[in-house]
XYZ file of C-alpha atoms in Angstrom:
778
model
C 120.290 -37.210 21.165
C 118.659 -40.244 19.276
C 118.727 -44.011 20.063
C 117.874 -46.767 17.574
C 115.204 -49.154 18.434
C 114.226 -52.547 16.874
C 112.684 -52.242 13.414
C 114.588 -49.197 12.527
C 112.475 -46.649 14.584
C 113.919 -43.780 16.340
C 113.252 -42.951 20.028
C 114.145 -39.364 20.246
C 114.596 -37.495 23.521
C 114.567 -34.180 21.909
C 113.506 -33.149 18.422
C 115.130 -30.194 16.699
C 113.833 -26.711 17.869
C 110.729 -25.918 15.870
C 109.773 -29.684 15.188
C 106.698 -30.825 16.982
C 105.699 -34.394 17.955
C 102.009 -35.069 16.987
C 100.095 -37.421 19.316
C 98.730 -39.814 16.797
C 99.516 -43.329 18.104
C 96.766 -43.393 20.862
C 94.393 -41.088 19.079
C 90.758 -42.184 18.424
C 89.145 -41.994 15.075
C 87.508 -38.609 15.769
C 90.773 -37.300 17.189
C 92.648 -38.459 14.004
C 90.071 -36.618 11.872
C 90.519 -33.344 14.002
C 94.320 -33.502 13.664
C 94.156 -33.840 9.885
C 91.495 -30.930 9.761
C 93.337 -28.753 11.980
C 96.572 -29.023 10.068
C 94.967 -28.953 6.652
C 96.490 -32.503 5.719
C 93.488 -33.845 3.852
C 93.833 -37.441 4.835
C 90.813 -39.737 4.640
C 89.911 -41.969 7.540
C 91.459 -45.144 6.075
C 94.575 -43.243 5.382
C 94.715 -41.993 8.830
C 94.348 -45.469 10.139
C 97.175 -46.614 8.001
C 99.514 -43.840 9.137
C 98.659 -44.589 12.730
C 99.450 -48.241 12.208
C 102.802 -47.432 10.741
C 103.739 -45.192 13.671
C 102.636 -47.855 16.173
C 105.030 -50.036 14.449
C 107.781 -47.583 14.742
C 106.945 -47.072 18.396
C 106.698 -43.329 18.353
C 104.475 -40.565 17.244
C 105.166 -38.591 13.918
C 106.606 -35.181 13.679
C 104.893 -32.321 12.014
C 107.539 -32.403 9.381
C 106.824 -36.186 8.683
C 103.067 -35.562 8.425
C 103.432 -32.504 6.221
C 105.444 -34.580 3.847
C 102.908 -37.421 3.891
C 100.197 -35.087 3.163
C 101.876 -33.936 -0.043
C 102.737 -37.228 -1.338
C 99.340 -38.777 -0.602
C 97.364 -36.031 -2.011
C 95.356 -36.859 -5.097
C 97.403 -34.339 -7.121
C 100.690 -35.998 -6.403
C 99.795 -39.646 -5.945
C 97.239 -40.349 -8.536
C 95.712 -42.742 -6.050
C 92.226 -42.609 -7.632
C 93.299 -42.672 -11.366
C 96.427 -45.098 -11.219
C 94.485 -48.393 -11.689
C 92.526 -47.082 -14.741
C 95.666 -45.499 -16.335
C 97.737 -48.697 -15.969
C 95.105 -50.876 -17.381
C 94.275 -48.586 -20.374
C 97.752 -47.348 -21.419
C 99.904 -50.433 -20.756
C 100.631 -51.320 -24.488
C 100.952 -47.798 -25.763
C 103.007 -46.114 -23.024
C 106.493 -47.241 -24.040
C 106.831 -48.736 -27.433
C 110.470 -49.026 -28.670
C 110.653 -45.435 -29.935
C 110.019 -44.067 -26.549
C 113.166 -43.401 -24.581
C 111.729 -42.208 -21.348
C 108.385 -41.982 -19.402
C 109.634 -39.814 -16.413
C 108.687 -36.190 -15.760
C 108.283 -35.851 -19.546
C 107.914 -38.503 -22.131
C 110.985 -38.800 -24.445
C 110.913 -40.089 -28.014
C 113.384 -40.589 -30.917
C 113.672 -37.939 -33.359
C 116.452 -39.393 -35.467
C 120.106 -38.919 -36.133
C 121.026 -39.105 -32.392
C 118.403 -36.627 -31.306
C 115.140 -36.899 -29.225
C 112.345 -34.693 -28.153
C 110.327 -34.478 -24.907
C 106.639 -33.653 -24.367
C 104.564 -32.969 -21.396
C 101.217 -31.341 -20.473
C 100.082 -30.193 -17.120
C 97.248 -28.390 -15.398
C 97.148 -25.197 -13.160
C 93.514 -24.884 -12.736
C 92.841 -24.049 -9.049
C 95.602 -21.561 -8.763
C 94.419 -19.686 -11.928
C 90.898 -19.490 -10.518
C 92.190 -17.752 -7.472
C 95.097 -15.652 -8.960
C 94.841 -15.888 -12.718
C 98.073 -14.052 -13.552
C 100.192 -15.851 -11.112
C 98.475 -19.189 -11.584
C 99.020 -19.253 -15.252
C 102.582 -17.845 -15.080
C 103.743 -20.528 -12.635
C 101.906 -23.173 -14.807
C 104.154 -22.293 -17.634
C 107.068 -22.401 -15.176
C 106.381 -25.783 -14.039
C 105.838 -27.269 -17.526
C 109.253 -26.069 -18.599
C 110.871 -27.655 -15.519
C 109.233 -30.953 -16.420
C 110.916 -30.966 -19.818
C 114.131 -29.662 -18.390
C 114.180 -32.537 -15.815
C 114.744 -35.034 -18.715
C 117.633 -33.278 -20.206
C 115.726 -31.301 -22.848
C 115.829 -27.677 -23.786
C 112.227 -26.280 -23.974
C 111.629 -25.082 -27.483
C 107.845 -24.507 -27.816
C 104.788 -24.040 -25.567
C 101.021 -24.641 -26.084
C 98.224 -23.423 -23.871
C 94.773 -24.909 -24.145
C 92.315 -22.705 -21.944
C 88.787 -23.070 -20.928
C 86.768 -20.270 -19.518
C 83.066 -19.264 -18.823
C 81.422 -17.029 -21.369
C 83.141 -13.600 -21.344
C 79.866 -11.709 -21.159
C 78.790 -13.620 -17.919
C 77.105 -11.135 -15.673
C 79.104 -10.837 -12.350
C 75.912 -11.007 -10.372
C 74.993 -14.654 -11.702
C 78.277 -15.984 -10.197
C 78.473 -17.650 -6.907
C 80.077 -15.615 -4.153
C 83.863 -15.629 -4.247
C 84.131 -16.382 -7.910
C 85.840 -14.087 -10.289
C 84.361 -13.024 -13.630
C 85.434 -15.090 -16.640
C 86.613 -12.102 -18.434
C 88.995 -11.128 -15.407
C 90.355 -14.646 -15.132
C 90.875 -14.856 -19.038
C 92.724 -11.583 -19.191
C 94.865 -12.481 -16.253
C 95.675 -15.927 -17.528
C 96.686 -14.799 -20.972
C 98.768 -12.069 -19.451
C 100.493 -14.575 -17.138
C 101.382 -17.080 -20.059
C 102.454 -13.969 -22.218
C 104.856 -12.556 -19.661
C 106.433 -15.614 -18.435
C 106.827 -17.415 -21.970
C 108.041 -14.182 -23.496
C 110.562 -13.481 -20.846
C 111.988 -16.796 -20.519
C 112.403 -17.029 -24.290
C 110.255 -19.936 -25.337
C 107.660 -19.559 -27.971
C 103.942 -20.270 -27.733
C 102.962 -21.828 -30.999
C 99.798 -23.886 -30.259
C 96.742 -23.976 -27.956
C 93.153 -23.149 -27.990
C 90.467 -21.199 -26.123
C 87.149 -22.704 -25.342
C 84.051 -21.228 -23.776
C 81.240 -22.812 -21.817
C 79.080 -21.888 -18.733
C 80.348 -24.938 -16.954
C 83.834 -23.508 -16.862
C 82.661 -20.272 -15.094
C 83.345 -21.486 -11.379
C 86.517 -23.479 -12.234
C 88.437 -22.423 -15.495
C 90.936 -24.903 -16.856
C 94.377 -23.646 -17.523
C 96.404 -26.535 -19.222
C 99.994 -25.831 -20.458
C 102.141 -27.923 -22.487
C 105.759 -27.890 -23.588
C 108.063 -29.643 -26.253
C 111.777 -29.809 -25.641
C 114.698 -31.113 -27.798
C 117.862 -32.844 -26.859
C 120.735 -35.013 -27.993
C 120.108 -38.499 -26.751
C 123.386 -38.363 -24.927
C 121.914 -35.662 -22.638
C 118.804 -37.666 -21.616
C 118.745 -37.871 -17.736
C 116.773 -40.106 -15.593
C 114.513 -38.888 -12.691
C 116.137 -41.216 -10.117
C 119.299 -41.269 -7.903
C 122.341 -43.226 -9.104
C 124.272 -44.360 -6.090
C 124.717 -44.227 -2.362
C 127.018 -41.377 -1.458
C 125.834 -39.024 -4.249
C 125.088 -35.484 -3.169
C 121.720 -33.763 -3.596
C 122.007 -30.215 -4.844
C 119.194 -27.701 -4.802
C 119.624 -25.271 -7.621
C 117.577 -22.263 -8.677
C 115.261 -20.020 -6.646
C 115.210 -19.396 -3.056
C 112.588 -20.862 -0.727
C 109.727 -19.028 0.987
C 106.123 -19.570 2.071
C 104.513 -19.152 -1.292
C 102.798 -22.315 -2.535
C 102.658 -24.093 0.778
C 99.625 -26.445 0.626
C 99.434 -26.127 -3.075
C 98.708 -29.913 -3.796
C 96.164 -29.969 -0.981
C 94.434 -27.020 -2.406
C 94.368 -28.780 -5.973
C 93.004 -31.940 -4.411
C 89.656 -30.337 -3.237
C 86.872 -28.462 -4.860
C 86.532 -24.675 -5.042
C 84.401 -23.000 -2.372
C 83.353 -19.459 -1.642
C 86.394 -19.380 0.881
C 89.071 -20.644 -1.412
C 90.523 -17.203 -2.040
C 90.703 -16.193 1.527
C 91.986 -19.638 2.717
C 94.122 -20.704 -0.168
C 95.674 -17.686 -1.895
C 98.985 -18.542 -0.187
C 98.883 -21.870 -2.045
C 99.557 -19.990 -5.310
C 103.252 -19.888 -6.134
C 105.258 -16.770 -7.218
C 106.986 -17.258 -10.580
C 110.378 -15.643 -11.541
C 110.964 -16.028 -15.322
C 114.141 -14.033 -15.044
C 115.545 -16.781 -12.796
C 114.250 -19.554 -14.935
C 116.232 -18.618 -18.087
C 119.620 -18.715 -16.451
C 118.564 -21.883 -14.540
C 117.774 -23.603 -17.869
C 121.088 -22.685 -19.375
C 123.093 -23.757 -16.225
C 121.231 -27.152 -16.145
C 121.854 -27.948 -19.764
C 125.549 -27.049 -19.320
C 125.850 -29.301 -16.367
C 123.896 -32.117 -18.377
C 126.218 -31.634 -21.409
C 129.218 -31.952 -19.082
C 128.118 -35.331 -17.768
C 128.111 -33.864 -14.354
C 124.526 -34.781 -13.307
C 123.418 -38.417 -12.624
C 119.686 -37.716 -12.066
C 117.462 -34.753 -11.835
C 113.917 -33.958 -10.573
C 111.945 -30.630 -10.701
C 110.342 -29.126 -7.614
C 106.806 -28.741 -8.379
C 103.789 -30.038 -6.306
C 104.769 -30.844 -2.790
C 108.193 -29.017 -3.251
C 111.327 -30.607 -1.877
C 109.352 -33.289 0.031
C 108.082 -34.758 -3.332
C 111.089 -34.194 -5.351
C 113.629 -35.725 -2.910
C 111.385 -38.696 -1.994
C 110.656 -39.515 -5.470
C 114.152 -39.332 -6.902
C 115.720 -41.576 -4.235
C 112.716 -43.909 -4.096
C 112.978 -44.568 -7.883
C 116.630 -45.593 -7.552
C 115.838 -47.743 -4.418
C 117.653 -45.552 -1.909
C 117.092 -43.258 1.085
C 118.285 -39.826 1.869
C 119.736 -37.620 4.422
C 118.977 -33.963 4.065
C 119.759 -30.878 6.188
C 116.767 -28.675 5.781
C 118.461 -25.654 7.369
C 120.876 -25.633 4.390
C 118.050 -24.698 2.084
C 118.624 -21.106 1.046
C 115.607 -19.021 2.092
C 113.905 -15.857 0.585
C 112.491 -14.814 3.876
C 113.526 -15.565 7.430
C 111.583 -17.464 10.091
C 110.258 -20.621 8.086
C 109.625 -23.674 10.202
C 111.222 -27.040 9.153
C 107.926 -28.353 7.796
C 107.378 -25.238 5.688
C 110.961 -25.567 4.114
C 110.054 -29.094 3.455
C 106.797 -28.605 1.639
C 107.140 -25.120 0.141
C 106.410 -24.930 -3.656
C 108.370 -21.911 -4.228
C 109.175 -21.763 -7.976
C 112.424 -22.128 -10.237
C 114.044 -25.021 -8.324
C 115.652 -28.309 -9.436
C 117.011 -31.189 -7.437
C 120.256 -32.727 -8.876
C 122.029 -36.053 -8.111
C 125.750 -35.184 -8.455
C 128.829 -37.559 -7.704
C 130.810 -35.958 -4.768
C 133.844 -35.394 -7.128
C 131.846 -33.314 -9.353
C 130.070 -30.919 -6.900
C 132.603 -28.180 -7.139
C 132.327 -28.220 -11.031
C 128.489 -28.052 -10.883
C 128.476 -25.184 -8.424
C 130.901 -23.284 -10.593
C 128.654 -23.654 -13.496
C 125.735 -22.283 -11.618
C 127.712 -19.457 -10.109
C 128.647 -18.419 -13.535
C 124.919 -17.878 -14.304
C 124.326 -16.294 -10.957
C 122.016 -19.143 -9.928
C 122.107 -20.570 -6.402
C 123.261 -24.131 -6.083
C 123.355 -25.671 -2.523
C 124.453 -29.187 -1.353
C 121.675 -30.047 1.019
C 122.277 -33.721 1.631
C 123.195 -37.074 0.244
C 121.683 -40.313 -1.082
C 121.797 -43.093 1.541
C 121.130 -46.865 1.528
C 117.598 -46.448 2.781
C 114.940 -47.489 3.344
C 114.663 -44.087 5.571
C 114.750 -40.537 4.702
C 116.302 -38.616 7.612
C 115.801 -34.816 7.780
C 117.901 -32.768 10.054
C 117.433 -29.131 11.332
C 120.595 -27.502 12.638
C 122.115 -30.949 13.224
C 119.140 -32.325 15.058
C 116.467 -34.848 13.792
C 113.334 -33.445 12.232
C 112.015 -36.667 10.571
C 113.009 -40.279 10.187
C 110.507 -42.010 7.808
C 110.564 -44.904 5.406
C 110.642 -43.166 2.068
C 108.811 -45.905 0.343
C 105.820 -45.580 2.812
C 105.533 -41.916 2.114
C 105.912 -41.600 -1.599
C 104.042 -44.717 -2.633
C 100.622 -44.681 -1.003
C 97.982 -47.161 -1.660
C 95.338 -46.682 -4.419
C 91.725 -46.081 -3.921
C 89.205 -48.455 -5.263
C 86.644 -45.816 -6.540
C 83.225 -46.921 -7.550
C 82.165 -46.058 -11.179
C 78.825 -45.363 -12.723
C 78.836 -45.365 -16.579
C 76.358 -42.974 -18.276
C 74.158 -44.391 -21.047
C 75.067 -43.522 -24.633
C 72.795 -41.124 -26.470
C 70.895 -42.942 -29.313
C 68.137 -40.592 -30.359
C 69.353 -38.234 -33.162
C 66.368 -35.756 -33.023
C 65.130 -33.580 -35.882
C 67.381 -31.158 -37.612
C 65.351 -28.400 -39.273
C 66.403 -26.696 -42.459
C 67.913 -23.199 -41.742
C 68.905 -20.460 -43.909
C 72.625 -21.195 -44.988
C 73.561 -17.568 -45.005
C 72.368 -17.045 -41.580
C 73.888 -20.356 -40.218
C 77.387 -19.311 -41.830
C 77.229 -15.849 -40.399
C 76.163 -17.133 -36.962
C 79.008 -19.728 -36.750
C 81.636 -17.405 -37.886
C 80.540 -14.895 -35.120
C 80.562 -17.689 -32.350
C 82.924 -17.145 -29.565
C 84.265 -20.765 -30.037
C 85.089 -19.984 -33.683
C 86.116 -16.267 -33.982
C 89.768 -15.491 -34.615
C 92.355 -16.123 -31.803
C 94.759 -13.796 -33.641
C 94.529 -11.112 -30.823
C 95.771 -13.650 -28.182
C 98.297 -15.352 -30.509
C 99.840 -11.998 -31.366
C 100.749 -11.241 -27.585
C 102.779 -14.508 -27.608
C 106.322 -14.568 -28.876
C 106.086 -17.387 -31.391
C 109.271 -17.291 -33.306
C 111.981 -16.943 -30.593
C 114.841 -19.410 -30.933
C 114.221 -19.649 -34.693
C 112.664 -23.215 -34.732
C 109.254 -22.084 -35.915
C 108.718 -23.148 -39.548
C 104.876 -22.975 -39.664
C 103.159 -20.766 -37.223
C 99.779 -20.989 -35.433
C 98.389 -18.470 -37.895
C 98.370 -19.527 -41.628
C 98.151 -17.246 -44.590
C 98.827 -13.834 -45.723
C 100.196 -11.321 -43.064
C 97.238 -9.009 -43.904
C 94.571 -11.608 -43.352
C 95.876 -14.639 -41.298
C 93.695 -17.499 -40.476
C 93.592 -20.414 -38.207
C 95.928 -23.433 -38.936
C 95.586 -27.013 -37.632
C 99.122 -27.414 -36.298
C 102.456 -25.544 -35.860
C 105.662 -27.056 -37.354
C 109.021 -26.727 -35.717
C 112.515 -27.299 -37.285
C 114.507 -28.397 -34.200
C 117.787 -28.541 -36.168
C 117.829 -25.646 -38.766
C 120.495 -27.493 -40.905
C 117.986 -30.473 -41.255
C 114.729 -30.394 -43.016
C 113.177 -32.851 -40.657
C 110.385 -31.208 -38.625
C 108.277 -31.741 -35.536
C 104.605 -30.699 -35.664
C 102.649 -30.110 -32.521
C 98.851 -29.602 -32.062
C 96.371 -29.481 -29.319
C 92.892 -31.079 -29.286
C 89.846 -31.036 -26.986
C 86.109 -31.794 -27.331
C 84.567 -31.669 -23.856
C 80.919 -31.450 -25.521
C 81.359 -34.802 -27.323
C 82.812 -36.270 -24.156
C 79.933 -35.132 -22.150
C 77.579 -36.747 -24.684
C 79.371 -39.993 -24.888
C 82.745 -40.103 -22.764
C 84.215 -43.317 -24.544
C 83.382 -42.321 -28.142
C 84.067 -38.665 -27.503
C 87.724 -39.447 -26.248
C 88.310 -41.414 -29.496
C 87.117 -38.249 -31.258
C 89.617 -36.160 -29.392
C 92.560 -38.547 -30.542
C 91.162 -38.417 -34.068
C 91.150 -34.602 -33.999
C 94.667 -34.464 -32.918
C 95.670 -36.892 -35.612
C 93.705 -34.768 -38.200
C 95.502 -31.533 -37.126
C 98.887 -33.366 -37.648
C 97.962 -35.011 -40.965
C 96.676 -31.545 -42.209
C 100.213 -29.962 -42.119
C 101.878 -33.106 -43.521
C 102.942 -34.649 -40.298
C 102.574 -38.422 -39.336
C 101.398 -38.891 -35.750
C 103.941 -39.767 -33.215
C 102.899 -39.317 -29.726
C 100.615 -37.441 -27.436
C 100.472 -36.439 -23.769
C 97.115 -35.904 -22.155
C 95.765 -33.707 -19.385
C 92.678 -35.265 -17.955
C 90.536 -32.726 -16.344
C 87.586 -34.045 -14.305
C 85.329 -33.305 -11.360
C 85.229 -34.871 -7.827
C 86.593 -38.520 -7.950
C 84.405 -39.432 -4.966
C 81.418 -39.155 -7.323
C 80.972 -42.621 -9.141
C 79.475 -40.642 -12.187
C 82.814 -38.766 -12.442
C 84.806 -41.936 -12.204
C 82.513 -43.666 -14.708
C 83.384 -40.978 -17.065
C 86.990 -41.021 -16.304
C 87.127 -44.814 -17.005
C 85.346 -44.394 -20.302
C 87.527 -41.563 -21.466
C 90.841 -43.292 -20.646
C 89.667 -46.364 -22.413
C 88.629 -44.342 -25.407
C 91.927 -42.415 -25.628
C 93.912 -45.688 -25.376
C 91.733 -47.193 -28.175
C 92.314 -44.141 -30.371
C 95.991 -44.267 -29.705
C 96.298 -47.961 -30.725
C 94.320 -47.313 -33.895
C 96.255 -44.189 -34.974
C 99.759 -45.489 -33.863
C 100.203 -42.885 -31.198
C 102.639 -43.423 -28.187
C 101.372 -42.081 -24.853
C 104.574 -41.666 -22.685
C 103.308 -39.154 -20.295
C 100.133 -37.421 -18.918
C 98.432 -35.701 -16.134
C 95.281 -36.010 -14.125
C 93.380 -33.094 -12.526
C 90.523 -34.034 -10.250
C 88.311 -31.933 -8.122
C 87.577 -29.311 -10.837
C 84.243 -27.793 -9.638
C 82.459 -26.879 -6.555
C 79.601 -24.476 -5.542
C 77.210 -26.565 -7.347
C 79.122 -26.393 -10.690
C 80.769 -29.447 -12.490
C 82.847 -29.343 -15.596
C 82.156 -31.757 -18.362
C 84.921 -34.569 -18.958
C 87.698 -32.642 -20.581
C 90.587 -34.674 -21.735
C 93.103 -32.360 -23.507
C 95.808 -33.601 -25.745
C 99.210 -32.218 -26.946
C 100.019 -34.294 -29.916
C 103.240 -34.456 -31.860
C 103.899 -35.696 -35.357
C 107.036 -36.109 -37.543
C 107.511 -34.214 -40.942
C 110.053 -35.764 -43.116
C 110.771 -32.520 -45.052
C 109.415 -29.325 -43.805
C 109.642 -27.971 -47.354
C 106.677 -30.218 -48.022
C 104.617 -29.166 -45.072
C 101.153 -27.765 -45.781
C 99.198 -24.809 -44.457
C 95.456 -24.128 -44.475
C 95.168 -21.131 -46.608
C 93.884 -21.305 -50.335
C 96.721 -20.723 -52.862
C 95.612 -20.649 -56.417
C 92.330 -19.764 -58.345
C 91.226 -22.748 -60.390
C 92.580 -25.352 -57.987
C 90.223 -28.264 -57.143
C 88.679 -28.532 -53.661
C 88.067 -32.029 -52.267
C 86.406 -33.348 -49.269
C 88.503 -36.237 -47.782
C 86.631 -38.631 -45.558
C 82.932 -39.814 -45.118
C 80.338 -37.310 -43.968
C 78.088 -38.240 -40.986
C 74.943 -36.586 -40.161
C 75.131 -36.914 -36.288
C 75.336 -33.659 -34.591
C 75.835 -34.443 -30.844
C 78.523 -32.198 -29.338
C 78.652 -29.906 -32.344
C 78.595 -26.151 -32.379
C 75.104 -26.411 -34.128
C 73.805 -28.348 -31.092
C 75.502 -26.304 -28.437
C 74.268 -23.020 -29.782
C 70.684 -24.501 -29.819
C 71.175 -26.162 -26.413
C 70.346 -29.542 -28.033
C 71.624 -32.365 -25.781
C 71.227 -36.127 -25.788
C 72.266 -36.326 -29.496
C 74.598 -39.106 -30.726
C 78.010 -37.899 -31.716
C 79.539 -38.875 -35.092
C 80.971 -42.381 -35.375
C 84.634 -42.833 -34.793
C 87.064 -45.052 -36.633
C 90.746 -44.388 -35.763
C 92.038 -46.947 -38.239
C 90.147 -45.388 -41.071
C 91.502 -41.983 -40.177
C 94.974 -43.337 -40.260
C 94.439 -44.725 -43.849
C 93.148 -41.472 -45.085
C 95.809 -39.391 -43.296
C 98.595 -41.462 -44.566
C 97.499 -40.840 -48.106
C 97.019 -37.252 -47.474
C 100.565 -36.914 -46.134
C 101.779 -38.866 -49.105
C 99.931 -36.440 -51.511
C 101.622 -33.411 -49.689
C 105.111 -35.085 -50.199
C 104.221 -35.678 -53.984
C 103.292 -32.086 -54.428
C 99.632 -32.850 -54.949
C 98.339 -30.823 -51.954
C 98.541 -27.045 -51.759
C 96.357 -26.615 -48.671
C 94.430 -28.722 -46.211
C 92.239 -27.931 -43.129
C 90.534 -30.467 -40.846
C 86.648 -30.161 -40.647
C 85.854 -29.600 -36.864
C 84.047 -26.968 -34.897
C 81.313 -25.407 -37.229
C 81.777 -27.954 -40.002
C 82.122 -26.738 -43.627
C 80.353 -23.419 -42.540
C 83.686 -22.553 -40.841
C 86.321 -24.645 -42.578
C 85.933 -23.281 -46.023
C 85.776 -19.556 -44.996
C 88.977 -20.062 -42.679
C 90.783 -21.365 -45.595
C 89.606 -18.527 -47.862
C 90.330 -15.809 -45.270
C 93.939 -16.884 -45.065
C 94.505 -16.948 -48.848
C 92.437 -13.883 -49.677
C 90.606 -15.925 -52.269
C 87.164 -17.503 -52.559
C 85.455 -20.650 -53.434
C 82.473 -22.154 -55.357
C 81.353 -25.423 -53.719
C 78.468 -27.915 -54.190
C 77.166 -29.117 -50.638
C 75.422 -32.006 -52.096
C 78.807 -33.569 -52.745
C 78.864 -34.319 -48.914
C 76.291 -37.000 -49.403
C 74.191 -35.541 -46.584
C 70.547 -35.007 -46.997
C 70.087 -31.099 -46.339
C 72.366 -28.028 -46.726
C 72.041 -27.425 -43.080
C 73.543 -30.769 -42.270
C 76.189 -30.396 -45.060
C 77.275 -27.065 -43.633
C 77.017 -28.016 -39.830
C 78.045 -31.685 -39.610
C 81.586 -32.001 -38.060
C 81.991 -35.951 -38.572
C 83.380 -38.177 -39.159
C 86.981 -37.093 -39.429
C 87.243 -35.232 -42.679
C 89.496 -32.674 -44.352
C 89.125 -30.124 -47.133
C 91.978 -30.305 -49.522
C 93.116 -27.967 -52.257
C 94.735 -29.693 -55.315
C 96.380 -28.296 -58.282
C 94.157 -28.547 -61.317
C 96.853 -30.499 -63.237
C 97.143 -33.076 -60.240
C 93.607 -33.943 -59.656
C 94.084 -37.367 -61.492
C 96.953 -38.654 -59.241
C 95.151 -37.343 -56.231
C 92.018 -39.056 -56.963
C 93.897 -42.400 -57.751
C 95.672 -42.077 -54.434
C 92.336 -42.325 -52.717
C 90.637 -44.921 -54.834
C 88.688 -47.169 -52.528
C 88.450 -44.529 -49.864
C 85.723 -41.769 -49.350
C 86.667 -38.694 -51.446
C 84.414 -36.309 -53.089
C 85.058 -33.127 -55.274
C 83.484 -30.140 -53.552
C 84.278 -27.410 -56.170
C 87.093 -25.024 -56.941
C 89.158 -22.030 -55.733
C 87.896 -18.733 -57.045
C 89.118 -15.164 -56.979
C 86.617 -13.798 -54.418
C 83.357 -14.610 -52.631
C 81.883 -17.639 -50.941
C 79.375 -19.432 -53.205
C 77.581 -22.429 -51.868
C 75.126 -24.375 -54.025
C 72.699 -27.368 -53.331
C 72.135 -29.720 -56.316
C 73.238 -26.961 -58.747
C 70.992 -24.107 -57.102
C 72.713 -21.235 -55.268
C 72.086 -21.512 -51.502
C 74.400 -18.823 -50.248
C 76.521 -16.200 -51.884
C 78.553 -14.370 -49.318
C 80.839 -11.347 -49.094
C 84.051 -12.783 -47.488
C 85.488 -9.328 -46.804
C 82.573 -8.490 -44.468
C 82.625 -11.954 -42.875
C 86.378 -11.784 -42.234
C 86.072 -8.388 -40.445
C 83.461 -9.952 -38.080
C 85.354 -13.060 -37.584
C 88.759 -11.399 -36.995
C 87.412 -8.787 -34.371
C 84.924 -11.051 -32.507
C 86.976 -12.449 -29.518
C 87.304 -9.367 -27.475
C 90.516 -10.514 -25.832
C 93.181 -9.933 -24.486
């Protein structure tokens, strides 16, 4: 029995069985902190005071259900309470240009001819550190739902991954931390099994190694989806009286506390205390869930949709109704369960996987349920959209919660102090080294060796959209490419390129310039296959936001990313922030990771990285720069404090546009961006894929020594292969822009000269064998 009191509060003579009233109103500060700690709520002292003030105004104490929901929505993981002010200030002018159609659970952009594509990137770092296989698998499951939640069919995945060195001795790790090899093998298997079973190809990604990721690996996952514009769905409720349908997997205790776990640093007790926070994925349920959702969308039967990820039903239901300016009434006991005995608060915040929340008009409920029944996917009417401002939760007809939804899902931001790091300025001496030894060293480095063994375990052609794969070149000797190219509509030649980019070492040396470099790298990857950059989504992986140095790095990085986006014409319609990566004395470097997309007007003109024809000319496009900060050379020699190469996004755009135009004019046979390892890696990778060789003059780079010419990674350059009879038009195209002729394609061997004198003559067959077999995974 309930009675209404002034101000909309509820005086309850009896809560539903299993619902507990928590004595908060009269609690002292120490008692408030004890309540939060005992229940694992993770509230700060100011947040507890704010919640206490709210319930004093409501003239009652909160229920355990309400506090559990507040803890999810006010977590760093869900609320972005530390990052929102920085993100809004930095990305305001690039978040939603006219070509952006949506900025909800995934960004949506125009593709042309009545179609659109969606893109999103997420992190599943903490779960993967505790349970690598399940954490990575459910990361893939979550990113698929983000794209599905805007009406798109997932068509491609990407997986940028960051681990400690695979040969890290177990005895050197802190207590409770798994070996990097164990984590890497589990993560790759989880991505493989989930993505392959659900039928979405993994076509892009990267694997990075650094001791700073040994305690806290980073598992970032990204997805691109495709849709007719008519299918685009908002992540908000439409009208009072609409029904809320929970569709997909059943609810259990897995994943409870997942967002709280992701909003704190790892400790030696994390596995014992938080293993239950790792969700259980079910790819076999996800595939029919996707098909059923798409059919319901196409039938015009769904008004709004939200996926159930972090915070479970609490987050999804609150966000979908609050976005529409409404409230809700939900019967928690109607939620279908996978195990008996769940308490109301557990049902409310469970993060069990493969679930979506649909806003459906009452007249369409039966039709929607029939569609899901056809695919053998549960679909349950659990409540309704109300006028608000309250959300009312019932448990077997009796009240479990009655809370202002806006108060819960829109917490105040935190004004975090920042401390910006000084930018490096001393270049330091770079001694001359043996070119042969340098090239052999770089091609055997863990950050450079072939990723083919991992790429091969992923399905990369299912659905038939993949026009250019992650591996370029001959089937017998494939090499690395810069981007994959999709053909979303097989009957049309227009393509969508996707590439990932990260440079944590440059961002550690100079967060602002390093972030611009990451954007430039993403653009270079796209330009290299003949695509014009269109959008990127970012996953911002950082340490503890309570540390002013971390927030200083964060501020510098988001400003740098936005500057790079403006200079290169990228829209930034979506993104993700992952804080608290670290613990046990370890801290990750600032690690912004991008999934970038570009448009290819005609996939028949798309370009790959492998050399094609003996006698073709090789050009270096772009200005060489001697700075080695953040480079492979510097990392392998443990040289820190060196400045990174200068950045200039607008210049990169001018060069990239000319490179794409050359591809469209038939002047470009191959292209590869110069990145990790400089020309010492770029040229051999191109030769590996084509089964050919090269003869180049390193002095053409304009740098002062062969060591610099081989090792330099800046500033935003490509190697281009041009047919011998098209060199004139190619050179005219770049008139007034930095362009130098390096040499030519040969039948075999790698010949490097310095001012006409041979400096290295290498057997590419032997180098390829070392490079191809060096990873040691999966």
